[in-house]
mmCIF file of C-alpha atoms in Angstrom:
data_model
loop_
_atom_site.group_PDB
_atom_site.id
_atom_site.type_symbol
_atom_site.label_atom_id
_atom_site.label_comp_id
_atom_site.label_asym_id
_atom_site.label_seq_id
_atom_site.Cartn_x
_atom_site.Cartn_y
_atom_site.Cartn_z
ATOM 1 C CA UNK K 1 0.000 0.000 0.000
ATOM 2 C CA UNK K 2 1.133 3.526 -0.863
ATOM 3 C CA UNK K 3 0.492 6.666 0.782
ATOM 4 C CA UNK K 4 0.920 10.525 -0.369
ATOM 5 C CA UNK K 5 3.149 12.472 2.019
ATOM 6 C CA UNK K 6 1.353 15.744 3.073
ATOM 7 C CA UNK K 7 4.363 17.634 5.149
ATOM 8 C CA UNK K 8 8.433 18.082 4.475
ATOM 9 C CA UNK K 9 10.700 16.004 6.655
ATOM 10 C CA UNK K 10 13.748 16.808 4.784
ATOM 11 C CA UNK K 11 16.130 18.053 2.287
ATOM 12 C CA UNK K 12 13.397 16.838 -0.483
ATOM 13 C CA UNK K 13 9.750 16.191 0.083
ATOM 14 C CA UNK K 14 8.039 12.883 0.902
ATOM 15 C CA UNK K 15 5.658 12.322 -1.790
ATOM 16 C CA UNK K 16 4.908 8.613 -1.614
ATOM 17 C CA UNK K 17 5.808 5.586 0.594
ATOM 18 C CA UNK K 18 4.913 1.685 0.111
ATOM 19 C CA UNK K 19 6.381 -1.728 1.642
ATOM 20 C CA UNK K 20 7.195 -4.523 -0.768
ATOM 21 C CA UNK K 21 4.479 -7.360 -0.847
ATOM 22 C CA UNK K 22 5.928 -9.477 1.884
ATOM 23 C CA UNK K 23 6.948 -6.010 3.721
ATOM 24 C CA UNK K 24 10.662 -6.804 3.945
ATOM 25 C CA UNK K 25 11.209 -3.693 2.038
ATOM 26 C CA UNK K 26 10.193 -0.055 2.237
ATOM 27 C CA UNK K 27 9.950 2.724 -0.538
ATOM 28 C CA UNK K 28 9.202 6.221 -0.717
ATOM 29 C CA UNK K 29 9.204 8.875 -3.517
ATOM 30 C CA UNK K 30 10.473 12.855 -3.609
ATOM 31 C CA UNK K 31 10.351 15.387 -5.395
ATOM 32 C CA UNK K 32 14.088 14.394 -6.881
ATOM 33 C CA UNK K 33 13.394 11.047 -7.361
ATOM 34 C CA UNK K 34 13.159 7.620 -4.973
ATOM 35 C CA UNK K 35 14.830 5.671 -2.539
ATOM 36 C CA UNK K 36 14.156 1.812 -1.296
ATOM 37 C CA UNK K 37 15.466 0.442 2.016
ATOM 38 C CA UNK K 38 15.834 -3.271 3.585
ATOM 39 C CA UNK K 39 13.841 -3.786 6.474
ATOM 40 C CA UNK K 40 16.017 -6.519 7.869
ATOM 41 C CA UNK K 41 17.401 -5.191 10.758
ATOM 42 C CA UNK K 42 15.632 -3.059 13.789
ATOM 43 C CA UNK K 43 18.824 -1.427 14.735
ATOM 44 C CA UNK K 44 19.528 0.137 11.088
ATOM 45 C CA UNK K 45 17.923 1.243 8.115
ATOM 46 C CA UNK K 46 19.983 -0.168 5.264
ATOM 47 C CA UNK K 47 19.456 2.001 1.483
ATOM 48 C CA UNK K 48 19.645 -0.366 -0.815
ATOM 49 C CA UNK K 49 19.257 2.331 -3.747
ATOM 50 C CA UNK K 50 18.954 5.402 -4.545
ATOM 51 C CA UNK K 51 17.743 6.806 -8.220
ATOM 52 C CA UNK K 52 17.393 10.897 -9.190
ATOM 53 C CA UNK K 53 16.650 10.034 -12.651
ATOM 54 C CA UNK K 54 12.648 10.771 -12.575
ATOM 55 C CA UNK K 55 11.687 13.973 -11.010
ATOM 56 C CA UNK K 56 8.613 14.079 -8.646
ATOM 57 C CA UNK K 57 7.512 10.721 -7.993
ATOM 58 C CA UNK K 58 4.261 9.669 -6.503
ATOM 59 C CA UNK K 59 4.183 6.067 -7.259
ATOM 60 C CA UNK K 60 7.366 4.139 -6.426
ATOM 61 C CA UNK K 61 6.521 -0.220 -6.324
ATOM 62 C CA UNK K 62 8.808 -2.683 -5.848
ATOM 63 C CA UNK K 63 8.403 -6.450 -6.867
ATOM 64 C CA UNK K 64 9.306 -8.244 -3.604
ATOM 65 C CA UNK K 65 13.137 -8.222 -2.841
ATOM 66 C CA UNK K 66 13.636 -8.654 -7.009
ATOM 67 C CA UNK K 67 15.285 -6.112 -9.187
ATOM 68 C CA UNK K 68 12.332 -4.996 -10.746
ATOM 69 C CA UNK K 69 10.413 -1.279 -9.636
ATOM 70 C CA UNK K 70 7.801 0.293 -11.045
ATOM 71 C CA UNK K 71 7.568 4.534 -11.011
ATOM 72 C CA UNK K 72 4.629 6.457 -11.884
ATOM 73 C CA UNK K 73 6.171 10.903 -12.208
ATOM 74 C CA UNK K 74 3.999 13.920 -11.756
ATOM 75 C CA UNK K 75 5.872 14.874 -14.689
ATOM 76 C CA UNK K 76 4.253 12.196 -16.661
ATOM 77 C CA UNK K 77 1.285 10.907 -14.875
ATOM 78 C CA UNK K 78 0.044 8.674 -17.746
ATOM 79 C CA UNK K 79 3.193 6.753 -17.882
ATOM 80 C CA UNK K 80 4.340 3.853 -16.227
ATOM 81 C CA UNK K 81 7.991 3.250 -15.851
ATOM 82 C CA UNK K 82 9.380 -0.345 -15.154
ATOM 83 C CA UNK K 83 12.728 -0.641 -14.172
ATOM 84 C CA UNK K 84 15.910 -3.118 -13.497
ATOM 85 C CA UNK K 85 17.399 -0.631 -10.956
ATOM 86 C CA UNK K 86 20.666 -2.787 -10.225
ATOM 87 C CA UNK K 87 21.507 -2.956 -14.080
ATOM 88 C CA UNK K 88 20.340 1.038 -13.980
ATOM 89 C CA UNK K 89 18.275 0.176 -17.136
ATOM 90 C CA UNK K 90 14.669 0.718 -18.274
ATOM 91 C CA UNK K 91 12.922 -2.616 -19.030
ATOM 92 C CA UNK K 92 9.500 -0.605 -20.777
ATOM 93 C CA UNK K 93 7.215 1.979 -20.006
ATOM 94 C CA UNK K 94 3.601 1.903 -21.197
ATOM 95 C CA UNK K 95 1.033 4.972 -21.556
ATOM 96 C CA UNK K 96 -2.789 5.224 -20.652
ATOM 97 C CA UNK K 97 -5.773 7.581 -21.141
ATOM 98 C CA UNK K 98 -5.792 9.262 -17.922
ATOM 99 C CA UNK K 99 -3.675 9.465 -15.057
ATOM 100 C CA UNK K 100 -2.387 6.369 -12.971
ATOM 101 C CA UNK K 101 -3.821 6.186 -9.602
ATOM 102 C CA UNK K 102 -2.287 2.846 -8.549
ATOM 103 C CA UNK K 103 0.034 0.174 -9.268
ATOM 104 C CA UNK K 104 0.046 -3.297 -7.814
ATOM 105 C CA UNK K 105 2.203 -6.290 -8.447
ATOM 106 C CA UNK K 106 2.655 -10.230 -7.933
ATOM 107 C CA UNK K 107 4.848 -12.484 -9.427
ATOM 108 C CA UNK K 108 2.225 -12.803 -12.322
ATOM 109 C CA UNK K 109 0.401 -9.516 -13.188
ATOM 110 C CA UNK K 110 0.705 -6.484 -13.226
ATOM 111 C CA UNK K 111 -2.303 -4.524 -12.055
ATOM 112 C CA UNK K 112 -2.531 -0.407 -12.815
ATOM 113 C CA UNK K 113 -5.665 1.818 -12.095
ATOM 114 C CA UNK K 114 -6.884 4.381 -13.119
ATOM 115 C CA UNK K 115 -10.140 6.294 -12.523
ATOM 116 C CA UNK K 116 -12.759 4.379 -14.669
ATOM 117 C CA UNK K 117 -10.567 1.595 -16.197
ATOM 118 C CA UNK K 118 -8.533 -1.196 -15.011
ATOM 119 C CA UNK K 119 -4.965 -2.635 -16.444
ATOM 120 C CA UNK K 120 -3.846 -6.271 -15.955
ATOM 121 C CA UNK K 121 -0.207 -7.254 -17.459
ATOM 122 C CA UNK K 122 1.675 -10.276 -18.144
ATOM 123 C CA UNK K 123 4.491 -9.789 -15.416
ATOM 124 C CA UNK K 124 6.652 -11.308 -17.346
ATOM 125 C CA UNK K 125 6.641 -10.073 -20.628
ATOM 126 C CA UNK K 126 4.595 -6.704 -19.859
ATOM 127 C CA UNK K 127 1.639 -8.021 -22.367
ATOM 128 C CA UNK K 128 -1.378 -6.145 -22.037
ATOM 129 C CA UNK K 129 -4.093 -9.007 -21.309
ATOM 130 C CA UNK K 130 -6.985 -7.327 -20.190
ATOM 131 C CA UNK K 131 -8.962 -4.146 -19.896
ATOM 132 C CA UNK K 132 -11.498 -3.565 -17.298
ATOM 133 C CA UNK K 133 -13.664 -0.429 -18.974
ATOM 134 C CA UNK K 134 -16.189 1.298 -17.387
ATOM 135 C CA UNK K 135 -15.218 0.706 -13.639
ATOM 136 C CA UNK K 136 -17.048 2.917 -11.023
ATOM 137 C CA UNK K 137 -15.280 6.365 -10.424
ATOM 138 C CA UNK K 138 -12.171 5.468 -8.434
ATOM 139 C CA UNK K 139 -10.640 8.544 -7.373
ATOM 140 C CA UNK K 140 -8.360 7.148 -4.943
ATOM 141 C CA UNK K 141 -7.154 4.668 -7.130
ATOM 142 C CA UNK K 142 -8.619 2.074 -4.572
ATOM 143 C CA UNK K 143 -7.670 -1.770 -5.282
ATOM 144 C CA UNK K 144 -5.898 -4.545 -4.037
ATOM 145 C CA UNK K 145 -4.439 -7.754 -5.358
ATOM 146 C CA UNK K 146 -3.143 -10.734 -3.913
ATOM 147 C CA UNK K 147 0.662 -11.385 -3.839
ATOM 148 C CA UNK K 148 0.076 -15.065 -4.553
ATOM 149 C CA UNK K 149 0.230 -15.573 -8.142
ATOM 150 C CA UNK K 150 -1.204 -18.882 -7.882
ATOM 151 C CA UNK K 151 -4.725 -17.202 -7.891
ATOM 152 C CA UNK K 152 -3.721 -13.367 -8.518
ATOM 153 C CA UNK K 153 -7.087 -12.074 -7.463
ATOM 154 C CA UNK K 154 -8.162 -8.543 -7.415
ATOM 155 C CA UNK K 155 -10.747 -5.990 -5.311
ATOM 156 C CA UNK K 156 -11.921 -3.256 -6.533
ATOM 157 C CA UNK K 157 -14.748 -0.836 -6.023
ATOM 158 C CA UNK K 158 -18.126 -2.204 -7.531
ATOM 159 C CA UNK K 159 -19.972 1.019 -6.774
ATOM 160 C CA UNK K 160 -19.057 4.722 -6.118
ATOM 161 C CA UNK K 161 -21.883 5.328 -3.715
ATOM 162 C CA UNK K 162 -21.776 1.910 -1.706
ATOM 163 C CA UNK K 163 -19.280 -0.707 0.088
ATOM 164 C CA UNK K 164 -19.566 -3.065 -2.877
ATOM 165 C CA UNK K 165 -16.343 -5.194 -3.549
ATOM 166 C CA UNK K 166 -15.741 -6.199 -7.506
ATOM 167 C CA UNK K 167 -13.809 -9.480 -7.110
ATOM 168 C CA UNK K 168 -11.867 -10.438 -10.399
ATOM 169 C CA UNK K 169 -9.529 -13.677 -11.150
ATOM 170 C CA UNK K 170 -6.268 -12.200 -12.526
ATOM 171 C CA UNK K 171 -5.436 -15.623 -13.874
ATOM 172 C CA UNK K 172 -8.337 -16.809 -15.815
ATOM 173 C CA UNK K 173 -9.361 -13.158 -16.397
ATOM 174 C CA UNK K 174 -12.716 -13.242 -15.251
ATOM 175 C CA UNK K 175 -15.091 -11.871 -12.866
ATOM 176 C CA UNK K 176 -15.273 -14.270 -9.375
ATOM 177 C CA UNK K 177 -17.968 -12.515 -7.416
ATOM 178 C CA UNK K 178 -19.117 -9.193 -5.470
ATOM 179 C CA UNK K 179 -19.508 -8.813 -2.246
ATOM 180 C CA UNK K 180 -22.001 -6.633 -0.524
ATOM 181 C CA UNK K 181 -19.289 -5.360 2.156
ATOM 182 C CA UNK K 182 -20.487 -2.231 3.676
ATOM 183 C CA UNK K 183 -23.192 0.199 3.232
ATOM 184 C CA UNK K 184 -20.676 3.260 2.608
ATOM 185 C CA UNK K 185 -18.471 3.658 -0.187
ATOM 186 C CA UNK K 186 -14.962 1.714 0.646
ATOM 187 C CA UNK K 187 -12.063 3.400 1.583
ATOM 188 C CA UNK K 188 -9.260 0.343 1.866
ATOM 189 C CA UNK K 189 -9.333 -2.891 0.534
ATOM 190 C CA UNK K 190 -6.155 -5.501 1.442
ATOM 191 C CA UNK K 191 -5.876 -9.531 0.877
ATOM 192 C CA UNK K 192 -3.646 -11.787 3.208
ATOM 193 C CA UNK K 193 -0.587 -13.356 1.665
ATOM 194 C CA UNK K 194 -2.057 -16.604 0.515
ATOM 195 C CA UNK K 195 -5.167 -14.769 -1.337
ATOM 196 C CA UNK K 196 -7.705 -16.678 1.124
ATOM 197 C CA UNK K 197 -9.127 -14.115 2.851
ATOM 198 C CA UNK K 198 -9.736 -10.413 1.931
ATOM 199 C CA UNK K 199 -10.345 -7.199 4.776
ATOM 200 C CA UNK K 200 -12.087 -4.185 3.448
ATOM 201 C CA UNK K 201 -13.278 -0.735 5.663
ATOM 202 C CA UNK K 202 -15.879 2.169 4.528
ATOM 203 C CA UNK K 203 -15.139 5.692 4.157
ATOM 204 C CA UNK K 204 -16.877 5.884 7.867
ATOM 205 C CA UNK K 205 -13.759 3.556 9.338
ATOM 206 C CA UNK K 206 -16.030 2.000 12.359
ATOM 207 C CA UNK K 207 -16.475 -1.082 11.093
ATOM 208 C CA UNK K 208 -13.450 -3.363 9.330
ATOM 209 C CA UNK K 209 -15.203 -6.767 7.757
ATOM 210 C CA UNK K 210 -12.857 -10.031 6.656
ATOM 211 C CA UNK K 211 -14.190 -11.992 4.028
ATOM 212 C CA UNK K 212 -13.347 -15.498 2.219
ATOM 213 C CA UNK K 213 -12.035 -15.546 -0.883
ATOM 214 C CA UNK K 214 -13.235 -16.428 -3.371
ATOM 215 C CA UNK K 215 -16.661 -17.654 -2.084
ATOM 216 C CA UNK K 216 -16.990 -13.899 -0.351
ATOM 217 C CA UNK K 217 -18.844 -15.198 2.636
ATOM 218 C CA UNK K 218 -17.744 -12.890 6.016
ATOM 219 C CA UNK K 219 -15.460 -14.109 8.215
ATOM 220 C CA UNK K 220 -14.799 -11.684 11.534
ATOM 221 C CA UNK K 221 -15.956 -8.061 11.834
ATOM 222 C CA UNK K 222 -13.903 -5.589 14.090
ATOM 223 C CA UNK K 223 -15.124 -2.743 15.519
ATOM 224 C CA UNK K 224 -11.983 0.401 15.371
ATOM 225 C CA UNK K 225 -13.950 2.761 17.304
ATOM 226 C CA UNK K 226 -17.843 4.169 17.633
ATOM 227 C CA UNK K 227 -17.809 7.736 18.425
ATOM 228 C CA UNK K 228 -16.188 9.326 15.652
ATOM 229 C CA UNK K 229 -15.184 8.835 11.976
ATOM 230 C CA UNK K 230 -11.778 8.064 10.862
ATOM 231 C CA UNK K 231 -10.328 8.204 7.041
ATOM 232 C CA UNK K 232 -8.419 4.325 6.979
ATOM 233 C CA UNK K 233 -4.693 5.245 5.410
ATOM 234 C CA UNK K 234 -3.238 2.147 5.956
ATOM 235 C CA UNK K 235 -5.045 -1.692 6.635
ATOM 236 C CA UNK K 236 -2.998 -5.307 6.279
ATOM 237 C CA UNK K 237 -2.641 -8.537 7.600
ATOM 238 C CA UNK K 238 0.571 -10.291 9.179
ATOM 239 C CA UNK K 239 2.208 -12.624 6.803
ATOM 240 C CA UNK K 240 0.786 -15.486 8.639
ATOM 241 C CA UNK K 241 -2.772 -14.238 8.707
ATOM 242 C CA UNK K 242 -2.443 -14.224 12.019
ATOM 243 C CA UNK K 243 -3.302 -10.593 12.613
ATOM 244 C CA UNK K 244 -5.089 -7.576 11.015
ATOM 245 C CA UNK K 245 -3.276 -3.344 11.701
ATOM 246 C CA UNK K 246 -5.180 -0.819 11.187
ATOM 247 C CA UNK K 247 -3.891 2.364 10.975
ATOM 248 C CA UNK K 248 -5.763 6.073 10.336
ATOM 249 C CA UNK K 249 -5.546 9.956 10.243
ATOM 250 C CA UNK K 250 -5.958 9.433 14.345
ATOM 251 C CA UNK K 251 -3.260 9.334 16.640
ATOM 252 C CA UNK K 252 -3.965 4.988 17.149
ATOM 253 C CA UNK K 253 -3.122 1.876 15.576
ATOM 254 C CA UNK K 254 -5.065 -1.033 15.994
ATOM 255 C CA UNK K 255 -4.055 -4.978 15.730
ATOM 256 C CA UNK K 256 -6.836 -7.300 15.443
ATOM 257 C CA UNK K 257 -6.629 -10.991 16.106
ATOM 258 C CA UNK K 258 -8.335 -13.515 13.794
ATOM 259 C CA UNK K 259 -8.954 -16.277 16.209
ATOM 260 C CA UNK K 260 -9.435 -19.654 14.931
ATOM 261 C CA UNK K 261 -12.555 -20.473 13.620
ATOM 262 C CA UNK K 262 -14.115 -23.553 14.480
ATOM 263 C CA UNK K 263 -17.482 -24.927 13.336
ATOM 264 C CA UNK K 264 -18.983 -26.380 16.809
ATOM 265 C CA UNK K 265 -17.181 -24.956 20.404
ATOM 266 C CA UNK K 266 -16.664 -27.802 22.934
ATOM 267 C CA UNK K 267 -19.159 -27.897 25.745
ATOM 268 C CA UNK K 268 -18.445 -25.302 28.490
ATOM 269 C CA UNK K 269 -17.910 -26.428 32.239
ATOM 270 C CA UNK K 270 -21.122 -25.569 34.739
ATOM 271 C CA UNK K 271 -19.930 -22.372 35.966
ATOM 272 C CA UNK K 272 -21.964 -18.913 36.422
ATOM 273 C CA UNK K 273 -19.758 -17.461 33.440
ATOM 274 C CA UNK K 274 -20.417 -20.107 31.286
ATOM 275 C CA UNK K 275 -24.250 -19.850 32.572
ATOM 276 C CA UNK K 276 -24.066 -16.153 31.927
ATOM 277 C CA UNK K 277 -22.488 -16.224 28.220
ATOM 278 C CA UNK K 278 -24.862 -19.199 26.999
ATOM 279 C CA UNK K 279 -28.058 -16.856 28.618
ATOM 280 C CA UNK K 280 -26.024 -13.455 26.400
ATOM 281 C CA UNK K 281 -25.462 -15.193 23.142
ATOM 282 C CA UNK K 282 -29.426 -16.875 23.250
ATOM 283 C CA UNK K 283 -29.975 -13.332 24.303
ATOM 284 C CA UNK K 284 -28.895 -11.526 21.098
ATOM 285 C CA UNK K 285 -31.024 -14.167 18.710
ATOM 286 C CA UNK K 286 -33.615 -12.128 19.874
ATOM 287 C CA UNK K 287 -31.991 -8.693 19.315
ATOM 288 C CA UNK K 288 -32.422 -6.395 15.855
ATOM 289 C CA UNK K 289 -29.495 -8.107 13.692
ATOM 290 C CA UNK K 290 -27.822 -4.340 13.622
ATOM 291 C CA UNK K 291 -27.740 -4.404 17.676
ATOM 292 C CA UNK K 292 -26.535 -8.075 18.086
ATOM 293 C CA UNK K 293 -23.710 -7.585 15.699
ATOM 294 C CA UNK K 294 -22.402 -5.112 17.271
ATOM 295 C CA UNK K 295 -22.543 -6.986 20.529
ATOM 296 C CA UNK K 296 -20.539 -9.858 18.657
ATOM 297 C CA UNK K 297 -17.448 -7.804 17.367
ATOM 298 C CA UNK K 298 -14.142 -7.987 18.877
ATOM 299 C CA UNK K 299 -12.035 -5.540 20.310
ATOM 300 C CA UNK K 300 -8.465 -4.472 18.888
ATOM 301 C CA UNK K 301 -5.762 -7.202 20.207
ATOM 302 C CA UNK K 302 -3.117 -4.690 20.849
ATOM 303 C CA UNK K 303 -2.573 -1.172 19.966
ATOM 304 C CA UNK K 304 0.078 1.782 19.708
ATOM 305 C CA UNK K 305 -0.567 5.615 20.376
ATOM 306 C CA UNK K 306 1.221 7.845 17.853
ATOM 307 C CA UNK K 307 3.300 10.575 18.637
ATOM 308 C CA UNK K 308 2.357 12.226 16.051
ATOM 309 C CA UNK K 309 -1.441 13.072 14.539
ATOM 310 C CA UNK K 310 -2.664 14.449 11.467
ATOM 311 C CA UNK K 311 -0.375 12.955 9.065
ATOM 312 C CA UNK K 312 -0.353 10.175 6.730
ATOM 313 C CA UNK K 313 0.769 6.778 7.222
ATOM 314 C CA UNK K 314 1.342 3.285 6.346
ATOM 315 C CA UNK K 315 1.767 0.232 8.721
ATOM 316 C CA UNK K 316 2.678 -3.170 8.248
ATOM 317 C CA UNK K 317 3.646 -6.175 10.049
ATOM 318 C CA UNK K 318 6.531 -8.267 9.757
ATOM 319 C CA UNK K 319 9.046 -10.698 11.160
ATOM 320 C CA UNK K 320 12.220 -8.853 12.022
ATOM 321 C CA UNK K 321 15.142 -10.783 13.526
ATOM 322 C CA UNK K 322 12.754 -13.453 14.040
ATOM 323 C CA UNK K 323 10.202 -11.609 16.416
ATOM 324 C CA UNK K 324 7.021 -9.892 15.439
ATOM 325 C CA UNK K 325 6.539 -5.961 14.630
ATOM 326 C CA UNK K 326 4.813 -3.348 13.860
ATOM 327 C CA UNK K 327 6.137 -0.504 11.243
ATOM 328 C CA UNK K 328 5.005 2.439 10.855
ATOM 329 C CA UNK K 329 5.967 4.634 8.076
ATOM 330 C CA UNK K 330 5.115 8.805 8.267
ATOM 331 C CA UNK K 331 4.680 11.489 5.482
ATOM 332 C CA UNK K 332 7.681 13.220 7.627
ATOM 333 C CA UNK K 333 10.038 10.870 6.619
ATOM 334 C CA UNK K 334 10.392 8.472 9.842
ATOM 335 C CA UNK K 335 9.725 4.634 10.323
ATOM 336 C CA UNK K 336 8.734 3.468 13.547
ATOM 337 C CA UNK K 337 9.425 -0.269 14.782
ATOM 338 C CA UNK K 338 7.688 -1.671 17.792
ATOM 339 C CA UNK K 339 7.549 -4.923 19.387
ATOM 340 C CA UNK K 340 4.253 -6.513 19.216
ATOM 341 C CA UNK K 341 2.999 -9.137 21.751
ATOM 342 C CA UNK K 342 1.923 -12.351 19.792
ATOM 343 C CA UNK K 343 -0.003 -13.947 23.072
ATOM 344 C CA UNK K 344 -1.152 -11.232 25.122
ATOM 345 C CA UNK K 345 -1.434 -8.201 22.987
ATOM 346 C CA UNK K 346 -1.800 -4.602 24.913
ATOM 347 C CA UNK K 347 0.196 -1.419 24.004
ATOM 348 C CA UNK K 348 2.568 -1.787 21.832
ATOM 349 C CA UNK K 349 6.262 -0.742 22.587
ATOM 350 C CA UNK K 350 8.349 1.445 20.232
ATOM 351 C CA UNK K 351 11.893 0.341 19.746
ATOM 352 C CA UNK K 352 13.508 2.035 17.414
ATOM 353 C CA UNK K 353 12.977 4.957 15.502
ATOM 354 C CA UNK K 354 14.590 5.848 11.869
ATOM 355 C CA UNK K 355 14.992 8.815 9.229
ATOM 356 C CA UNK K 356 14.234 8.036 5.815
ATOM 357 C CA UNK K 357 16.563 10.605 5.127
ATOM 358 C CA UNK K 358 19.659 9.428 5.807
#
């Protein structure tokens, strides 16, 4: 996922940021070019390169831990860029009808958005193999697609004034289904590594739903907050599907859990809780279904309070030195790490703190 910056952190302004698909790497885009790091170490932030070749970028992808990056200029907003950056050579570019709002990639496709139309590529030879024409207005350049190219599936808005996912099959180029996610237009859409499962959150941000893939039936539902309204700048899973970060234009990030599911519970001991829980859930059969679903969504696992508020960012989490974090990348120019606890969850702690200006 890729994020505009909105404020100047250094000698040259943050424009855009991403992580790599399996977030072991970390981009970002200025106004005199782009830089990607390796995020293999907590202690340092290592630049693995650095190009000044394209003014102004706002879209800066890399293909895993490959060669391969894909860069998107204000100077040419049409065109698409794909480049071997350790040979320092330019592989193709390719031109569209409007400007590019998005680009994602897999080991198989290609994927770029624009506004009303949708581009899927060959990876590996850059072929053109299908045009989706006439999409809903997409303004945000809002879509996802899974980073295993065994099914290559992609989300997409299906409507510009409701929560209605488009799901396509990137492989056999065809439509698999729509969901009917939220009520509200979508603001972030993200699959888990294997392609199984797919999150999505409305423009509101109370509510984030998990769905399967590709049968679309729902899976969890987690409630971010209740009193207010958020704008969602940043949602993924771990690489394990273990857990769900969600991360906003508030000050807090929030880890979900996604328990395992199980199709009967075993039989509860006689105690008053027990009692108590079986009397609650026969309790909400009888409830509006708007009333008992709340009642039935979980909390966040474990969270983190930002420093900072107001400005953009973009979370992930990943294995670092074989323990479990949480990054956090800013429009300023930082990267937070913090520790997150895999059993018992809570507040996160912050362990190290870098410049992406170094």
């Amino acid at each position: 996922m890729e994020a505009a910056a909105e404020a100047l952190g250094g000698p040259a302004a943050l424009s855009c940021f991403s992580y790599n698909q399996d977030c072991t790497s970390l981009a970002i885009g200025t106004t005199t070019g782009y830089r990607l790091f390796s995020l293999s170490s907590v202690e340092q932030l290592d630049q693995v390169h650095e190009s000044n070749e394209i003014p102004d970028v706002y879209i800066v992808e890399r293909l895993f831990s490959s060669s391969l990056v894909v860069v998107v200029s204000h100077a040419k907003p049409q065109q698409m860029n794909v480049y071997h950056f350790k040979k320092g050579t330019e592989i193709c570019n390719y031109s569209y009808s409007s400007n590019i709002l998005s680009i994602r990639l897999n080991r198989q496709r290609l994927i770029v958005c624009l506004e009303e139309s949708i581009y899927i590529h060959n990876i590996k030879d850059m072929k053109l193999l299908k045009t989706i024409l006439d999409t809903p207005p997409n303004t945000t350049g809002l879509c996802a697609l899974s980073i295993n190219h065994a099914n290559s599936y992609l989300a997409y808005p299906g409507s510009a004034t409701s929560g209605e996912i488009a799901l396509y099959d990137g492989n056999t180029l065809k439509t698999a289904c729509t969901i009917a996610a939220h009520d509200g237009p979508l603001a972030a859409l993200t699959f888990n590594s294997t392609g199984s499962k797919l999150a999505s959150a409305s423009e509101k941000g109370t509510v984030i739903r998990v769905f399967s893939i590709p049968g679309g039936q729902k899976l969890y539902e987690f409630r971010r907050g209740m009193k207010r309204y958020v704008n969602i700048s940043s949602l993924v899973f771990s690489m394990d599907s273990q857990f769900l970060c969600a991360s906003s234009n508030t000050e807090t990030v929030h880890i979900f859990k996604l328990e395992h599911l199980t199709d009967s519970r075993p039989e509860e001991p006689p105690t008053w809780t027990g009692y108590m829980g079986k009397m609650f859930q026969a309790a909400t059969n009888y409830l509006p279904a708007q009333v008992s679903g709340m009642m039935n969504q979980d909390r966040a696992f474990a969270t983190v309070r930002l420093n900072i508020s107001g400005q953009r960012n973009i979370c992930a989490l990943s294995t670092i030195q074989k323990l479990p974090r949480l990054l956090v990348t800013t429009s300023d120019g930082h990267l937070y790490i913090y520790n997150l606890d895999p059993q018992d969850g809570g507040e996160c702690v912050l362990i190290q703190k870098h410049s992406c200006w170094i």
